[in-house]
Amino acid sequence: MDLDRTLFLLRSYLRLRLQKIEKYMMHISKSEDLLSRLSQQEQRFAKSCTEMMEKHLEQSVLSKLPYGYDSVTRQSLSSTEDDMGIPFDLIIIPEPQLDTFVFCKTKSDVGAFQLDDIGEEVVDLVADDLYVLRYKSIKGLVESGQIDLI
């Protein structure tokens, strides 16, 4: 029974991870740093999802638009860079909300850590303790490997 529970949790975790990759595939594909954080299989999944979405948009919508407006990532031919994030960020290229709370565990003593820009919120991060904090404030610690997300 414990094995079944473990397999259920593992499948649920992987299913949720793939759903997040699918939801943010365009955002992930824009950044080599984000793409490098995925496993080889997840990278192939993200790339295939992106290719399928672009192909679908090309066949269903973009091919019917005038020349210059037929790009998935640019608003018009006069745009020099990918600008569909402005102001269509929530519709075309969704990005994860970094201001949400996450469960995390510290690997080592970090000490007093400032959670906001003002300095009013300070927390003492002790090794092997669990915390619920805003991801935006601990992003640097996660990337440096001092904190693990749970």
PDB file of N, CA, C and O in Angstrom, residues 6 15 22-23 25 28 31 62-63 65 75-76 82 91-92 94 98 102 106 108 114 120-121 123 130 142-143:
ATOM      1  N   THR A   6       3.243   6.025  -2.827  1.00  0.00           N
ATOM      2  CA  THR A   6       4.441   6.678  -3.354  1.00  0.00           C
ATOM      3  C   THR A   6       4.342   6.852  -4.855  1.00  0.00           C
ATOM      4  O   THR A   6       4.664   7.919  -5.392  1.00  0.00           O
ATOM      5  N   ARG A  15       2.894  14.797 -13.355  1.00  0.00           N
ATOM      6  CA  ARG A  15       1.773  15.335 -14.134  1.00  0.00           C
ATOM      7  C   ARG A  15       1.666  16.849 -13.957  1.00  0.00           C
ATOM      8  O   ARG A  15       1.512  17.595 -14.924  1.00  0.00           O
ATOM      9  N   GLU A  22       3.826  22.892 -19.961  1.00  0.00           N
ATOM     10  CA  GLU A  22       2.928  23.160 -21.082  1.00  0.00           C
ATOM     11  C   GLU A  22       2.324  24.562 -20.989  1.00  0.00           C
ATOM     12  O   GLU A  22       2.212  25.273 -21.981  1.00  0.00           O
ATOM     13  N   LYS A  23       1.954  24.978 -19.791  1.00  0.00           N
ATOM     14  CA  LYS A  23       1.335  26.290 -19.608  1.00  0.00           C
ATOM     15  C   LYS A  23       2.319  27.422 -19.900  1.00  0.00           C
ATOM     16  O   LYS A  23       1.958  28.436 -20.500  1.00  0.00           O
ATOM     17  N   MET A  25       5.237  27.189 -21.715  1.00  0.00           N
ATOM     18  CA  MET A  25       6.199  26.738 -22.715  1.00  0.00           C
ATOM     19  C   MET A  25       6.819  27.881 -23.518  1.00  0.00           C
ATOM     20  O   MET A  25       8.014  27.855 -23.809  1.00  0.00           O
ATOM     21  N   ILE A  28       9.317  29.649 -21.251  1.00  0.00           N
ATOM     22  CA  ILE A  28      10.497  28.812 -21.042  1.00  0.00           C
ATOM     23  C   ILE A  28      11.370  28.798 -22.284  1.00  0.00           C
ATOM     24  O   ILE A  28      12.597  28.881 -22.189  1.00  0.00           O
ATOM     25  N   SER A  31      14.033  31.605 -22.903  1.00  0.00           N
ATOM     26  CA  SER A  31      15.204  31.743 -22.043  1.00  0.00           C
ATOM     27  C   SER A  31      16.007  30.440 -22.007  1.00  0.00           C
ATOM     28  O   SER A  31      15.488  29.395 -21.616  1.00  0.00           O
ATOM     29  N   LEU A  62      -2.652  32.758 -38.143  1.00  0.00           N
ATOM     30  CA  LEU A  62      -1.606  33.615 -38.704  1.00  0.00           C
ATOM     31  C   LEU A  62      -1.533  33.583 -40.223  1.00  0.00           C
ATOM     32  O   LEU A  62      -1.187  34.585 -40.849  1.00  0.00           O
ATOM     33  N   SER A  63      -1.843  32.460 -40.834  1.00  0.00           N
ATOM     34  CA  SER A  63      -1.789  32.372 -42.289  1.00  0.00           C
ATOM     35  C   SER A  63      -2.862  33.237 -42.953  1.00  0.00           C
ATOM     36  O   SER A  63      -2.760  33.569 -44.123  1.00  0.00           O
ATOM     37  N   LEU A  65      -3.712  36.296 -41.760  1.00  0.00           N
ATOM     38  CA  LEU A  65      -3.404  37.699 -41.499  1.00  0.00           C
ATOM     39  C   LEU A  65      -2.515  38.258 -42.599  1.00  0.00           C
ATOM     40  O   LEU A  65      -1.789  37.512 -43.261  1.00  0.00           O
ATOM     41  N   GLN A  75       4.345  41.685 -32.857  1.00  0.00           N
ATOM     42  CA  GLN A  75       3.044  42.269 -33.189  1.00  0.00           C
ATOM     43  C   GLN A  75       2.966  42.718 -34.635  1.00  0.00           C
ATOM     44  O   GLN A  75       1.902  42.693 -35.239  1.00  0.00           O
ATOM     45  N   SER A  76       4.088  43.150 -35.206  1.00  0.00           N
ATOM     46  CA  SER A  76       4.082  43.584 -36.601  1.00  0.00           C
ATOM     47  C   SER A  76       5.483  43.474 -37.167  1.00  0.00           C
ATOM     48  O   SER A  76       6.450  43.232 -36.445  1.00  0.00           O
ATOM     49  N   ASP A  82      10.868  40.412 -30.005  1.00  0.00           N
ATOM     50  CA  ASP A  82       9.634  39.752 -29.574  1.00  0.00           C
ATOM     51  C   ASP A  82       8.916  40.653 -28.586  1.00  0.00           C
ATOM     52  O   ASP A  82       9.380  40.863 -27.482  1.00  0.00           O
ATOM     53  N   ILE A  91      -2.333  36.828 -22.395  1.00  0.00           N
ATOM     54  CA  ILE A  91      -3.080  36.086 -23.395  1.00  0.00           C
ATOM     55  C   ILE A  91      -2.158  35.193 -24.212  1.00  0.00           C
ATOM     56  O   ILE A  91      -2.373  34.010 -24.338  1.00  0.00           O
ATOM     57  N   ILE A  92      -1.096  35.741 -24.750  1.00  0.00           N
ATOM     58  CA  ILE A  92      -0.247  35.008 -25.670  1.00  0.00           C
ATOM     59  C   ILE A  92       0.883  34.269 -24.942  1.00  0.00           C
ATOM     60  O   ILE A  92       1.037  33.082 -25.102  1.00  0.00           O
ATOM     61  N   PRO A  94       2.031  33.566 -21.386  1.00  0.00           N
ATOM     62  CA  PRO A  94       1.894  33.665 -19.924  1.00  0.00           C
ATOM     63  C   PRO A  94       3.213  33.390 -19.224  1.00  0.00           C
ATOM     64  O   PRO A  94       4.011  32.566 -19.666  1.00  0.00           O
ATOM     65  N   LEU A  98       5.613  35.310  -9.844  1.00  0.00           N
ATOM     66  CA  LEU A  98       6.692  35.130  -8.869  1.00  0.00           C
ATOM     67  C   LEU A  98       6.316  35.614  -7.482  1.00  0.00           C
ATOM     68  O   LEU A  98       7.070  35.425  -6.535  1.00  0.00           O
ATOM     69  N   VAL A 102       5.431  29.835  -1.658  1.00  0.00           N
ATOM     70  CA  VAL A 102       5.926  28.488  -1.909  1.00  0.00           C
ATOM     71  C   VAL A 102       6.409  27.871  -0.600  1.00  0.00           C
ATOM     72  O   VAL A 102       6.764  28.577   0.343  1.00  0.00           O
ATOM     73  N   THR A 106      15.438  25.075   3.960  1.00  0.00           N
ATOM     74  CA  THR A 106      16.801  25.582   3.870  1.00  0.00           C
ATOM     75  C   THR A 106      17.792  24.432   3.984  1.00  0.00           C
ATOM     76  O   THR A 106      17.593  23.494   4.753  1.00  0.00           O
ATOM     77  N   SER A 108      21.161  25.075   4.552  1.00  0.00           N
ATOM     78  CA  SER A 108      22.148  25.486   5.551  1.00  0.00           C
ATOM     79  C   SER A 108      21.655  26.767   6.223  1.00  0.00           C
ATOM     80  O   SER A 108      20.682  27.367   5.789  1.00  0.00           O
ATOM     81  N   GLN A 114      16.342  39.395   4.523  1.00  0.00           N
ATOM     82  CA  GLN A 114      15.351  40.438   4.266  1.00  0.00           C
ATOM     83  C   GLN A 114      14.411  39.981   3.156  1.00  0.00           C
ATOM     84  O   GLN A 114      14.841  39.655   2.058  1.00  0.00           O
ATOM     85  N   GLU A 120      11.400  45.769   6.316  1.00  0.00           N
ATOM     86  CA  GLU A 120      10.509  45.555   7.450  1.00  0.00           C
ATOM     87  C   GLU A 120      10.323  44.073   7.751  1.00  0.00           C
ATOM     88  O   GLU A 120      10.115  43.693   8.888  1.00  0.00           O
ATOM     89  N   GLU A 121      10.381  43.239   6.713  1.00  0.00           N
ATOM     90  CA  GLU A 121      10.184  41.807   6.899  1.00  0.00           C
ATOM     91  C   GLU A 121      11.533  41.101   6.856  1.00  0.00           C
ATOM     92  O   GLU A 121      12.140  40.953   5.811  1.00  0.00           O
ATOM     93  N   VAL A 123      13.497  37.512   8.272  1.00  0.00           N
ATOM     94  CA  VAL A 123      13.296  36.191   8.866  1.00  0.00           C
ATOM     95  C   VAL A 123      14.660  35.528   9.038  1.00  0.00           C
ATOM     96  O   VAL A 123      15.563  35.712   8.215  1.00  0.00           O
ATOM     97  N   LEU A 130      11.463  24.302   7.633  1.00  0.00           N
ATOM     98  CA  LEU A 130      10.506  24.512   6.556  1.00  0.00           C
ATOM     99  C   LEU A 130       9.881  25.898   6.688  1.00  0.00           C
ATOM    100  O   LEU A 130       9.580  26.342   7.803  1.00  0.00           O
ATOM    101  N   VAL A 142      17.155  30.197  -4.025  1.00  0.00           N
ATOM    102  CA  VAL A 142      16.799  28.955  -4.710  1.00  0.00           C
ATOM    103  C   VAL A 142      17.784  28.701  -5.849  1.00  0.00           C
ATOM    104  O   VAL A 142      18.287  27.589  -6.020  1.00  0.00           O
ATOM    105  N   GLU A 143      18.078  29.734  -6.628  1.00  0.00           N
ATOM    106  CA  GLU A 143      18.982  29.590  -7.751  1.00  0.00           C
ATOM    107  C   GLU A 143      20.407  29.286  -7.303  1.00  0.00           C
ATOM    108  O   GLU A 143      21.149  28.595  -8.006  1.00  0.00           O
TER     109      GLU A 143
END
